[in-house]
Amino acid sequence: MKVSREQAERNREKVVDAASRLFRARGVEGVAIGEVMRECGLTHGGFYNQFESKEALAAEACATSLARGAAKWRRLSAEDGPDAITADYLSARNRDAPETGCALIALGPDAARKGGPLAAAFREGFEDLTAALQNAGIADRDAALARMAQLVGTMVLARAVDDPVLSEELLAANRRALGVEA
């Protein structure tokens, strides 16, 4: 059964959104294409009508997720000031929900291992987030890059340690170090 162009576009968006959630939760290699398509209620065969490869989907899912994150940062900063970005990022909510959290945390290792389109999407998204920090008031690029490293590194460690108390200590210590109380 042939679908309209509009329905095909909606289906593509559903696939990208599902892939983004699943890839952030389990990594690109931890998710099969069939699983992404089932999540959307679509057939595995329909995947190749929309995407060249799993790699192309991973790059698009990464780019979409990071673009949404940068838009959120711009909105947070405009509504509540620049510290709102840090408070939101270094939160238990971000730590505890990798499937909806920042793609930098979840897809960094995949981008480094795979290179290619995923790494390019990752780099572009990273640059967009860095620009959002600069627009929020951390105008010096070195300071914005250092803040990015501290935010992402803190969250990687907070997710990785197998100790809820230590995890919360990491988040709180870095919020304080960055002058933000949440």
mmCIF file of the C-alpha atoms, coordinates in Angstrom:
data_MODEL
# 
_entry.id   MODEL 
# 
loop_
_atom_site.group_PDB 
_atom_site.id 
_atom_site.type_symbol 
_atom_site.label_atom_id 
_atom_site.label_alt_id 
_atom_site.label_comp_id 
_atom_site.label_asym_id 
_atom_site.label_entity_id 
_atom_site.label_seq_id 
_atom_site.pdbx_PDB_ins_code 
_atom_site.Cartn_x 
_atom_site.Cartn_y 
_atom_site.Cartn_z 
_atom_site.occupancy 
_atom_site.B_iso_or_equiv 
_atom_site.pdbx_formal_charge 
_atom_site.auth_seq_id 
_atom_site.auth_comp_id 
_atom_site.auth_asym_id 
_atom_site.auth_atom_id 
_atom_site.pdbx_PDB_model_num 
ATOM 1   C CA . MET A 1 1   ? 0.000  0.000  0.000  1.00 0.00 ? 1   MET A CA 1 
ATOM 2   C CA . LYS A 1 2   ? 1.445  3.322  -1.067 1.00 0.00 ? 2   LYS A CA 1 
ATOM 3   C CA . VAL A 1 3   ? 1.488  6.136  1.490  1.00 0.00 ? 3   VAL A CA 1 
ATOM 4   C CA . SER A 1 4   ? 1.187  9.856  0.815  1.00 0.00 ? 4   SER A CA 1 
ATOM 5   C CA . ARG A 1 5   ? 4.238  12.069 0.857  1.00 0.00 ? 5   ARG A CA 1 
ATOM 6   C CA . GLU A 1 6   ? 2.959  13.661 4.078  1.00 0.00 ? 6   GLU A CA 1 
ATOM 7   C CA . GLN A 1 7   ? 2.498  10.270 5.753  1.00 0.00 ? 7   GLN A CA 1 
ATOM 8   C CA . ALA A 1 8   ? 5.951  9.182  4.591  1.00 0.00 ? 8   ALA A CA 1 
ATOM 9   C CA . GLU A 1 9   ? 7.421  12.311 6.203  1.00 0.00 ? 9   GLU A CA 1 
ATOM 10  C CA . ARG A 1 10  ? 5.527  11.652 9.463  1.00 0.00 ? 10  ARG A CA 1 
ATOM 11  C CA . ASN A 1 11  ? 6.767  8.050  9.400  1.00 0.00 ? 11  ASN A CA 1 
ATOM 12  C CA . ARG A 1 12  ? 10.341 9.245  8.878  1.00 0.00 ? 12  ARG A CA 1 
ATOM 13  C CA . GLU A 1 13  ? 10.050 11.608 11.845 1.00 0.00 ? 13  GLU A CA 1 
ATOM 14  C CA . LYS A 1 14  ? 8.666  8.760  13.997 1.00 0.00 ? 14  LYS A CA 1 
ATOM 15  C CA . VAL A 1 15  ? 11.597 6.545  13.007 1.00 0.00 ? 15  VAL A CA 1 
ATOM 16  C CA . VAL A 1 16  ? 14.168 9.273  13.754 1.00 0.00 ? 16  VAL A CA 1 
ATOM 17  C CA . ASP A 1 17  ? 12.558 10.005 17.126 1.00 0.00 ? 17  ASP A CA 1 
ATOM 18  C CA . ALA A 1 18  ? 12.387 6.324  18.097 1.00 0.00 ? 18  ALA A CA 1 
ATOM 19  C CA . ALA A 1 19  ? 15.955 5.719  16.956 1.00 0.00 ? 19  ALA A CA 1 
ATOM 20  C CA . SER A 1 20  ? 17.144 8.746  18.881 1.00 0.00 ? 20  SER A CA 1 
ATOM 21  C CA . ARG A 1 21  ? 15.580 7.463  22.104 1.00 0.00 ? 21  ARG A CA 1 
ATOM 22  C CA . LEU A 1 22  ? 16.796 3.897  21.608 1.00 0.00 ? 22  LEU A CA 1 
ATOM 23  C CA . PHE A 1 23  ? 20.328 4.889  20.531 1.00 0.00 ? 23  PHE A CA 1 
ATOM 24  C CA . ARG A 1 24  ? 20.677 7.228  23.516 1.00 0.00 ? 24  ARG A CA 1 
ATOM 25  C CA . ALA A 1 25  ? 19.464 4.485  25.841 1.00 0.00 ? 25  ALA A CA 1 
ATOM 26  C CA . ARG A 1 26  ? 21.593 1.623  24.490 1.00 0.00 ? 26  ARG A CA 1 
ATOM 27  C CA . GLY A 1 27  ? 24.067 2.931  21.925 1.00 0.00 ? 27  GLY A CA 1 
ATOM 28  C CA . VAL A 1 28  ? 23.913 2.514  18.168 1.00 0.00 ? 28  VAL A CA 1 
ATOM 29  C CA . GLU A 1 29  ? 25.230 -1.055 18.189 1.00 0.00 ? 29  GLU A CA 1 
ATOM 30  C CA . GLY A 1 30  ? 22.789 -2.046 20.922 1.00 0.00 ? 30  GLY A CA 1 
ATOM 31  C CA . VAL A 1 31  ? 19.752 -1.393 18.728 1.00 0.00 ? 31  VAL A CA 1 
ATOM 32  C CA . ALA A 1 32  ? 18.590 -3.292 15.634 1.00 0.00 ? 32  ALA A CA 1 
ATOM 33  C CA . ILE A 1 33  ? 16.767 -1.614 12.761 1.00 0.00 ? 33  ILE A CA 1 
ATOM 34  C CA . GLY A 1 34  ? 13.847 -4.026 13.167 1.00 0.00 ? 34  GLY A CA 1 
ATOM 35  C CA . GLU A 1 35  ? 13.465 -2.893 16.760 1.00 0.00 ? 35  GLU A CA 1 
ATOM 36  C CA . VAL A 1 36  ? 13.329 0.770  15.736 1.00 0.00 ? 36  VAL A CA 1 
ATOM 37  C CA . MET A 1 37  ? 10.703 0.025  13.114 1.00 0.00 ? 37  MET A CA 1 
ATOM 38  C CA . ARG A 1 38  ? 8.590  -2.089 15.501 1.00 0.00 ? 38  ARG A CA 1 
ATOM 39  C CA . GLU A 1 39  ? 8.715  0.760  18.001 1.00 0.00 ? 39  GLU A CA 1 
ATOM 40  C CA . CYS A 1 40  ? 7.041  2.917  15.323 1.00 0.00 ? 40  CYS A CA 1 
ATOM 41  C CA . GLY A 1 41  ? 4.555  0.266  14.215 1.00 0.00 ? 41  GLY A CA 1 
ATOM 42  C CA . LEU A 1 42  ? 6.249  0.037  10.818 1.00 0.00 ? 42  LEU A CA 1 
ATOM 43  C CA . THR A 1 43  ? 7.780  -2.853 8.909  1.00 0.00 ? 43  THR A CA 1 
ATOM 44  C CA . HIS A 1 44  ? 11.488 -3.531 8.669  1.00 0.00 ? 44  HIS A CA 1 
ATOM 45  C CA . GLY A 1 45  ? 11.276 -3.359 4.875  1.00 0.00 ? 45  GLY A CA 1 
ATOM 46  C CA . GLY A 1 46  ? 10.016 0.203  4.994  1.00 0.00 ? 46  GLY A CA 1 
ATOM 47  C CA . PHE A 1 47  ? 13.275 1.334  6.561  1.00 0.00 ? 47  PHE A CA 1 
ATOM 48  C CA . TYR A 1 48  ? 15.190 1.266  3.301  1.00 0.00 ? 48  TYR A CA 1 
ATOM 49  C CA . ASN A 1 49  ? 12.542 3.410  1.590  1.00 0.00 ? 49  ASN A CA 1 
ATOM 50  C CA . GLN A 1 50  ? 13.452 6.155  4.054  1.00 0.00 ? 50  GLN A CA 1 
ATOM 51  C CA . PHE A 1 51  ? 17.146 5.679  4.904  1.00 0.00 ? 51  PHE A CA 1 
ATOM 52  C CA . GLU A 1 52  ? 20.282 4.603  3.114  1.00 0.00 ? 52  GLU A CA 1 
ATOM 53  C CA . SER A 1 53  ? 21.629 2.700  6.111  1.00 0.00 ? 53  SER A CA 1 
ATOM 54  C CA . LYS A 1 54  ? 21.626 2.383  9.875  1.00 0.00 ? 54  LYS A CA 1 
ATOM 55  C CA . GLU A 1 55  ? 24.614 4.749  9.859  1.00 0.00 ? 55  GLU A CA 1 
ATOM 56  C CA . ALA A 1 56  ? 22.540 7.387  8.044  1.00 0.00 ? 56  ALA A CA 1 
ATOM 57  C CA . LEU A 1 57  ? 19.734 6.968  10.574 1.00 0.00 ? 57  LEU A CA 1 
ATOM 58  C CA . ALA A 1 58  ? 22.179 7.250  13.489 1.00 0.00 ? 58  ALA A CA 1 
ATOM 59  C CA . ALA A 1 59  ? 23.601 10.479 12.068 1.00 0.00 ? 59  ALA A CA 1 
ATOM 60  C CA . GLU A 1 60  ? 20.143 11.975 11.530 1.00 0.00 ? 60  GLU A CA 1 
ATOM 61  C CA . ALA A 1 61  ? 18.948 10.890 14.980 1.00 0.00 ? 61  ALA A CA 1 
ATOM 62  C CA . CYS A 1 62  ? 22.049 12.416 16.577 1.00 0.00 ? 62  CYS A CA 1 
ATOM 63  C CA . ALA A 1 63  ? 21.705 15.661 14.616 1.00 0.00 ? 63  ALA A CA 1 
ATOM 64  C CA . THR A 1 64  ? 18.006 15.965 15.452 1.00 0.00 ? 64  THR A CA 1 
ATOM 65  C CA . SER A 1 65  ? 18.545 15.290 19.152 1.00 0.00 ? 65  SER A CA 1 
ATOM 66  C CA . LEU A 1 66  ? 21.400 17.770 19.471 1.00 0.00 ? 66  LEU A CA 1 
ATOM 67  C CA . ALA A 1 67  ? 19.533 20.466 17.512 1.00 0.00 ? 67  ALA A CA 1 
ATOM 68  C CA . ARG A 1 68  ? 16.590 20.077 19.891 1.00 0.00 ? 68  ARG A CA 1 
ATOM 69  C CA . GLY A 1 69  ? 18.996 20.305 22.821 1.00 0.00 ? 69  GLY A CA 1 
ATOM 70  C CA . ALA A 1 70  ? 20.515 23.543 21.512 1.00 0.00 ? 70  ALA A CA 1 
ATOM 71  C CA . ALA A 1 71  ? 17.031 25.009 21.004 1.00 0.00 ? 71  ALA A CA 1 
ATOM 72  C CA . LYS A 1 72  ? 16.154 24.031 24.574 1.00 0.00 ? 72  LYS A CA 1 
ATOM 73  C CA . TRP A 1 73  ? 19.333 25.689 25.871 1.00 0.00 ? 73  TRP A CA 1 
ATOM 74  C CA . ARG A 1 74  ? 18.497 28.894 24.022 1.00 0.00 ? 74  ARG A CA 1 
ATOM 75  C CA . ARG A 1 75  ? 14.969 28.836 25.433 1.00 0.00 ? 75  ARG A CA 1 
ATOM 76  C CA . LEU A 1 76  ? 16.160 28.107 28.994 1.00 0.00 ? 76  LEU A CA 1 
ATOM 77  C CA . SER A 1 77  ? 18.708 30.897 28.838 1.00 0.00 ? 77  SER A CA 1 
ATOM 78  C CA . ALA A 1 78  ? 16.209 33.395 27.438 1.00 0.00 ? 78  ALA A CA 1 
ATOM 79  C CA . GLU A 1 79  ? 13.568 32.527 30.054 1.00 0.00 ? 79  GLU A CA 1 
ATOM 80  C CA . ASP A 1 80  ? 15.683 31.949 33.171 1.00 0.00 ? 80  ASP A CA 1 
ATOM 81  C CA . GLY A 1 81  ? 19.221 33.140 32.451 1.00 0.00 ? 81  GLY A CA 1 
ATOM 82  C CA . PRO A 1 82  ? 22.419 31.279 31.599 1.00 0.00 ? 82  PRO A CA 1 
ATOM 83  C CA . ASP A 1 83  ? 22.663 29.311 34.850 1.00 0.00 ? 83  ASP A CA 1 
ATOM 84  C CA . ALA A 1 84  ? 19.423 27.540 33.929 1.00 0.00 ? 84  ALA A CA 1 
ATOM 85  C CA . ILE A 1 85  ? 21.323 25.520 31.317 1.00 0.00 ? 85  ILE A CA 1 
ATOM 86  C CA . THR A 1 86  ? 23.794 24.210 33.880 1.00 0.00 ? 86  THR A CA 1 
ATOM 87  C CA . ALA A 1 87  ? 21.125 23.516 36.503 1.00 0.00 ? 87  ALA A CA 1 
ATOM 88  C CA . ASP A 1 88  ? 19.001 21.608 33.995 1.00 0.00 ? 88  ASP A CA 1 
ATOM 89  C CA . TYR A 1 89  ? 21.914 19.654 32.551 1.00 0.00 ? 89  TYR A CA 1 
ATOM 90  C CA . LEU A 1 90  ? 23.420 18.622 35.894 1.00 0.00 ? 90  LEU A CA 1 
ATOM 91  C CA . SER A 1 91  ? 20.110 17.298 37.170 1.00 0.00 ? 91  SER A CA 1 
ATOM 92  C CA . ALA A 1 92  ? 18.965 13.914 38.389 1.00 0.00 ? 92  ALA A CA 1 
ATOM 93  C CA . ARG A 1 93  ? 16.354 13.965 35.618 1.00 0.00 ? 93  ARG A CA 1 
ATOM 94  C CA . ASN A 1 94  ? 19.048 14.168 32.933 1.00 0.00 ? 94  ASN A CA 1 
ATOM 95  C CA . ARG A 1 95  ? 21.155 11.546 34.694 1.00 0.00 ? 95  ARG A CA 1 
ATOM 96  C CA . ASP A 1 96  ? 18.306 9.092  35.178 1.00 0.00 ? 96  ASP A CA 1 
ATOM 97  C CA . ALA A 1 97  ? 16.759 9.220  31.696 1.00 0.00 ? 97  ALA A CA 1 
ATOM 98  C CA . PRO A 1 98  ? 19.441 8.545  29.096 1.00 0.00 ? 98  PRO A CA 1 
ATOM 99  C CA . GLU A 1 99  ? 16.798 7.899  26.448 1.00 0.00 ? 99  GLU A CA 1 
ATOM 100 C CA . THR A 1 100 ? 15.663 11.521 26.674 1.00 0.00 ? 100 THR A CA 1 
ATOM 101 C CA . GLY A 1 101 ? 18.931 13.079 27.825 1.00 0.00 ? 101 GLY A CA 1 
ATOM 102 C CA . CYS A 1 102 ? 21.748 14.697 25.936 1.00 0.00 ? 102 CYS A CA 1 
ATOM 103 C CA . ALA A 1 103 ? 23.068 12.795 22.926 1.00 0.00 ? 103 ALA A CA 1 
ATOM 104 C CA . LEU A 1 104 ? 26.598 14.025 23.676 1.00 0.00 ? 104 LEU A CA 1 
ATOM 105 C CA . ILE A 1 105 ? 26.663 11.793 26.740 1.00 0.00 ? 105 ILE A CA 1 
ATOM 106 C CA . ALA A 1 106 ? 25.173 8.741  25.088 1.00 0.00 ? 106 ALA A CA 1 
ATOM 107 C CA . LEU A 1 107 ? 26.558 8.897  21.544 1.00 0.00 ? 107 LEU A CA 1 
ATOM 108 C CA . GLY A 1 108 ? 30.054 10.271 22.129 1.00 0.00 ? 108 GLY A CA 1 
ATOM 109 C CA . PRO A 1 109 ? 31.670 6.828  22.237 1.00 0.00 ? 109 PRO A CA 1 
ATOM 110 C CA . ASP A 1 110 ? 29.747 5.722  19.127 1.00 0.00 ? 110 ASP A CA 1 
ATOM 111 C CA . ALA A 1 111 ? 30.788 8.864  17.235 1.00 0.00 ? 111 ALA A CA 1 
ATOM 112 C CA . ALA A 1 112 ? 34.415 8.321  18.210 1.00 0.00 ? 112 ALA A CA 1 
ATOM 113 C CA . ARG A 1 113 ? 34.390 4.643  17.179 1.00 0.00 ? 113 ARG A CA 1 
ATOM 114 C CA . LYS A 1 114 ? 32.373 4.965  13.984 1.00 0.00 ? 114 LYS A CA 1 
ATOM 115 C CA . GLY A 1 115 ? 33.511 8.306  12.596 1.00 0.00 ? 115 GLY A CA 1 
ATOM 116 C CA . GLY A 1 116 ? 31.875 9.278  9.305  1.00 0.00 ? 116 GLY A CA 1 
ATOM 117 C CA . PRO A 1 117 ? 28.405 10.835 9.228  1.00 0.00 ? 117 PRO A CA 1 
ATOM 118 C CA . LEU A 1 118 ? 27.698 10.140 12.903 1.00 0.00 ? 118 LEU A CA 1 
ATOM 119 C CA . ALA A 1 119 ? 30.895 11.899 13.990 1.00 0.00 ? 119 ALA A CA 1 
ATOM 120 C CA . ALA A 1 120 ? 30.111 14.822 11.665 1.00 0.00 ? 120 ALA A CA 1 
ATOM 121 C CA . ALA A 1 121 ? 26.588 15.151 13.116 1.00 0.00 ? 121 ALA A CA 1 
ATOM 122 C CA . PHE A 1 122 ? 28.028 14.909 16.622 1.00 0.00 ? 122 PHE A CA 1 
ATOM 123 C CA . ARG A 1 123 ? 30.608 17.652 15.924 1.00 0.00 ? 123 ARG A CA 1 
ATOM 124 C CA . GLU A 1 124 ? 28.019 19.974 14.361 1.00 0.00 ? 124 GLU A CA 1 
ATOM 125 C CA . GLY A 1 125 ? 25.647 19.435 17.283 1.00 0.00 ? 125 GLY A CA 1 
ATOM 126 C CA . PHE A 1 126 ? 28.461 20.020 19.755 1.00 0.00 ? 126 PHE A CA 1 
ATOM 127 C CA . GLU A 1 127 ? 29.319 23.290 18.005 1.00 0.00 ? 127 GLU A CA 1 
ATOM 128 C CA . ASP A 1 128 ? 25.658 24.358 18.104 1.00 0.00 ? 128 ASP A CA 1 
ATOM 129 C CA . LEU A 1 129 ? 25.440 23.641 21.839 1.00 0.00 ? 129 LEU A CA 1 
ATOM 130 C CA . THR A 1 130 ? 28.711 25.503 22.425 1.00 0.00 ? 130 THR A CA 1 
ATOM 131 C CA . ALA A 1 131 ? 27.315 28.481 20.496 1.00 0.00 ? 131 ALA A CA 1 
ATOM 132 C CA . ALA A 1 132 ? 24.184 28.336 22.664 1.00 0.00 ? 132 ALA A CA 1 
ATOM 133 C CA . LEU A 1 133 ? 26.399 28.605 25.760 1.00 0.00 ? 133 LEU A CA 1 
ATOM 134 C CA . GLN A 1 134 ? 28.243 31.525 24.221 1.00 0.00 ? 134 GLN A CA 1 
ATOM 135 C CA . ASN A 1 135 ? 24.943 33.249 23.407 1.00 0.00 ? 135 ASN A CA 1 
ATOM 136 C CA . ALA A 1 136 ? 23.814 32.593 26.983 1.00 0.00 ? 136 ALA A CA 1 
ATOM 137 C CA . GLY A 1 137 ? 26.659 34.698 28.342 1.00 0.00 ? 137 GLY A CA 1 
ATOM 138 C CA . ILE A 1 138 ? 29.750 32.508 28.296 1.00 0.00 ? 138 ILE A CA 1 
ATOM 139 C CA . ALA A 1 139 ? 31.066 34.535 25.361 1.00 0.00 ? 139 ALA A CA 1 
ATOM 140 C CA . ASP A 1 140 ? 34.674 33.379 25.532 1.00 0.00 ? 140 ASP A CA 1 
ATOM 141 C CA . ARG A 1 141 ? 35.025 30.253 23.365 1.00 0.00 ? 141 ARG A CA 1 
ATOM 142 C CA . ASP A 1 142 ? 37.632 28.688 25.668 1.00 0.00 ? 142 ASP A CA 1 
ATOM 143 C CA . ALA A 1 143 ? 35.300 29.127 28.640 1.00 0.00 ? 143 ALA A CA 1 
ATOM 144 C CA . ALA A 1 144 ? 32.356 27.702 26.682 1.00 0.00 ? 144 ALA A CA 1 
ATOM 145 C CA . LEU A 1 145 ? 34.408 24.672 25.599 1.00 0.00 ? 145 LEU A CA 1 
ATOM 146 C CA . ALA A 1 146 ? 35.566 24.114 29.175 1.00 0.00 ? 146 ALA A CA 1 
ATOM 147 C CA . ARG A 1 147 ? 31.958 24.354 30.395 1.00 0.00 ? 147 ARG A CA 1 
ATOM 148 C CA . MET A 1 148 ? 30.856 21.823 27.755 1.00 0.00 ? 148 MET A CA 1 
ATOM 149 C CA . ALA A 1 149 ? 33.572 19.406 28.866 1.00 0.00 ? 149 ALA A CA 1 
ATOM 150 C CA . GLN A 1 150 ? 32.640 19.824 32.508 1.00 0.00 ? 150 GLN A CA 1 
ATOM 151 C CA . LEU A 1 151 ? 28.916 19.346 31.877 1.00 0.00 ? 151 LEU A CA 1 
ATOM 152 C CA . VAL A 1 152 ? 29.306 16.265 29.696 1.00 0.00 ? 152 VAL A CA 1 
ATOM 153 C CA . GLY A 1 153 ? 32.109 14.740 31.757 1.00 0.00 ? 153 GLY A CA 1 
ATOM 154 C CA . THR A 1 154 ? 30.188 15.206 34.981 1.00 0.00 ? 154 THR A CA 1 
ATOM 155 C CA . MET A 1 155 ? 27.121 13.526 33.536 1.00 0.00 ? 155 MET A CA 1 
ATOM 156 C CA . VAL A 1 156 ? 29.118 10.614 32.100 1.00 0.00 ? 156 VAL A CA 1 
ATOM 157 C CA . LEU A 1 157 ? 30.619 9.964  35.526 1.00 0.00 ? 157 LEU A CA 1 
ATOM 158 C CA . ALA A 1 158 ? 27.335 10.503 37.389 1.00 0.00 ? 158 ALA A CA 1 
ATOM 159 C CA . ARG A 1 159 ? 25.685 7.887  35.169 1.00 0.00 ? 159 ARG A CA 1 
ATOM 160 C CA . ALA A 1 160 ? 28.603 5.460  35.285 1.00 0.00 ? 160 ALA A CA 1 
ATOM 161 C CA . VAL A 1 161 ? 29.351 5.204  39.002 1.00 0.00 ? 161 VAL A CA 1 
ATOM 162 C CA . ASP A 1 162 ? 27.460 2.409  40.669 1.00 0.00 ? 162 ASP A CA 1 
ATOM 163 C CA . ASP A 1 163 ? 26.633 4.434  43.743 1.00 0.00 ? 163 ASP A CA 1 
ATOM 164 C CA . PRO A 1 164 ? 23.635 6.799  43.952 1.00 0.00 ? 164 PRO A CA 1 
ATOM 165 C CA . VAL A 1 165 ? 25.216 8.860  46.737 1.00 0.00 ? 165 VAL A CA 1 
ATOM 166 C CA . LEU A 1 166 ? 28.469 9.378  44.812 1.00 0.00 ? 166 LEU A CA 1 
ATOM 167 C CA . SER A 1 167 ? 26.484 10.164 41.663 1.00 0.00 ? 167 SER A CA 1 
ATOM 168 C CA . GLU A 1 168 ? 24.547 12.902 43.445 1.00 0.00 ? 168 GLU A CA 1 
ATOM 169 C CA . GLU A 1 169 ? 27.767 14.200 45.002 1.00 0.00 ? 169 GLU A CA 1 
ATOM 170 C CA . LEU A 1 170 ? 29.274 14.556 41.517 1.00 0.00 ? 170 LEU A CA 1 
ATOM 171 C CA . LEU A 1 171 ? 26.272 16.521 40.271 1.00 0.00 ? 171 LEU A CA 1 
ATOM 172 C CA . ALA A 1 172 ? 26.125 18.766 43.344 1.00 0.00 ? 172 ALA A CA 1 
ATOM 173 C CA . ALA A 1 173 ? 29.891 19.394 43.441 1.00 0.00 ? 173 ALA A CA 1 
ATOM 174 C CA . ASN A 1 174 ? 29.937 20.478 39.822 1.00 0.00 ? 174 ASN A CA 1 
ATOM 175 C CA . ARG A 1 175 ? 26.846 22.665 40.169 1.00 0.00 ? 175 ARG A CA 1 
ATOM 176 C CA . ARG A 1 176 ? 28.615 24.414 43.054 1.00 0.00 ? 176 ARG A CA 1 
ATOM 177 C CA . ALA A 1 177 ? 31.897 24.642 41.112 1.00 0.00 ? 177 ALA A CA 1 
ATOM 178 C CA . LEU A 1 178 ? 30.006 26.300 38.273 1.00 0.00 ? 178 LEU A CA 1 
ATOM 179 C CA . GLY A 1 179 ? 28.212 28.641 40.675 1.00 0.00 ? 179 GLY A CA 1 
ATOM 180 C CA . VAL A 1 180 ? 24.772 27.106 40.238 1.00 0.00 ? 180 VAL A CA 1 
ATOM 181 C CA . GLU A 1 181 ? 22.552 25.675 42.907 1.00 0.00 ? 181 GLU A CA 1 
ATOM 182 C CA . ALA A 1 182 ? 19.631 23.548 41.765 1.00 0.00 ? 182 ALA A CA 1 
# 
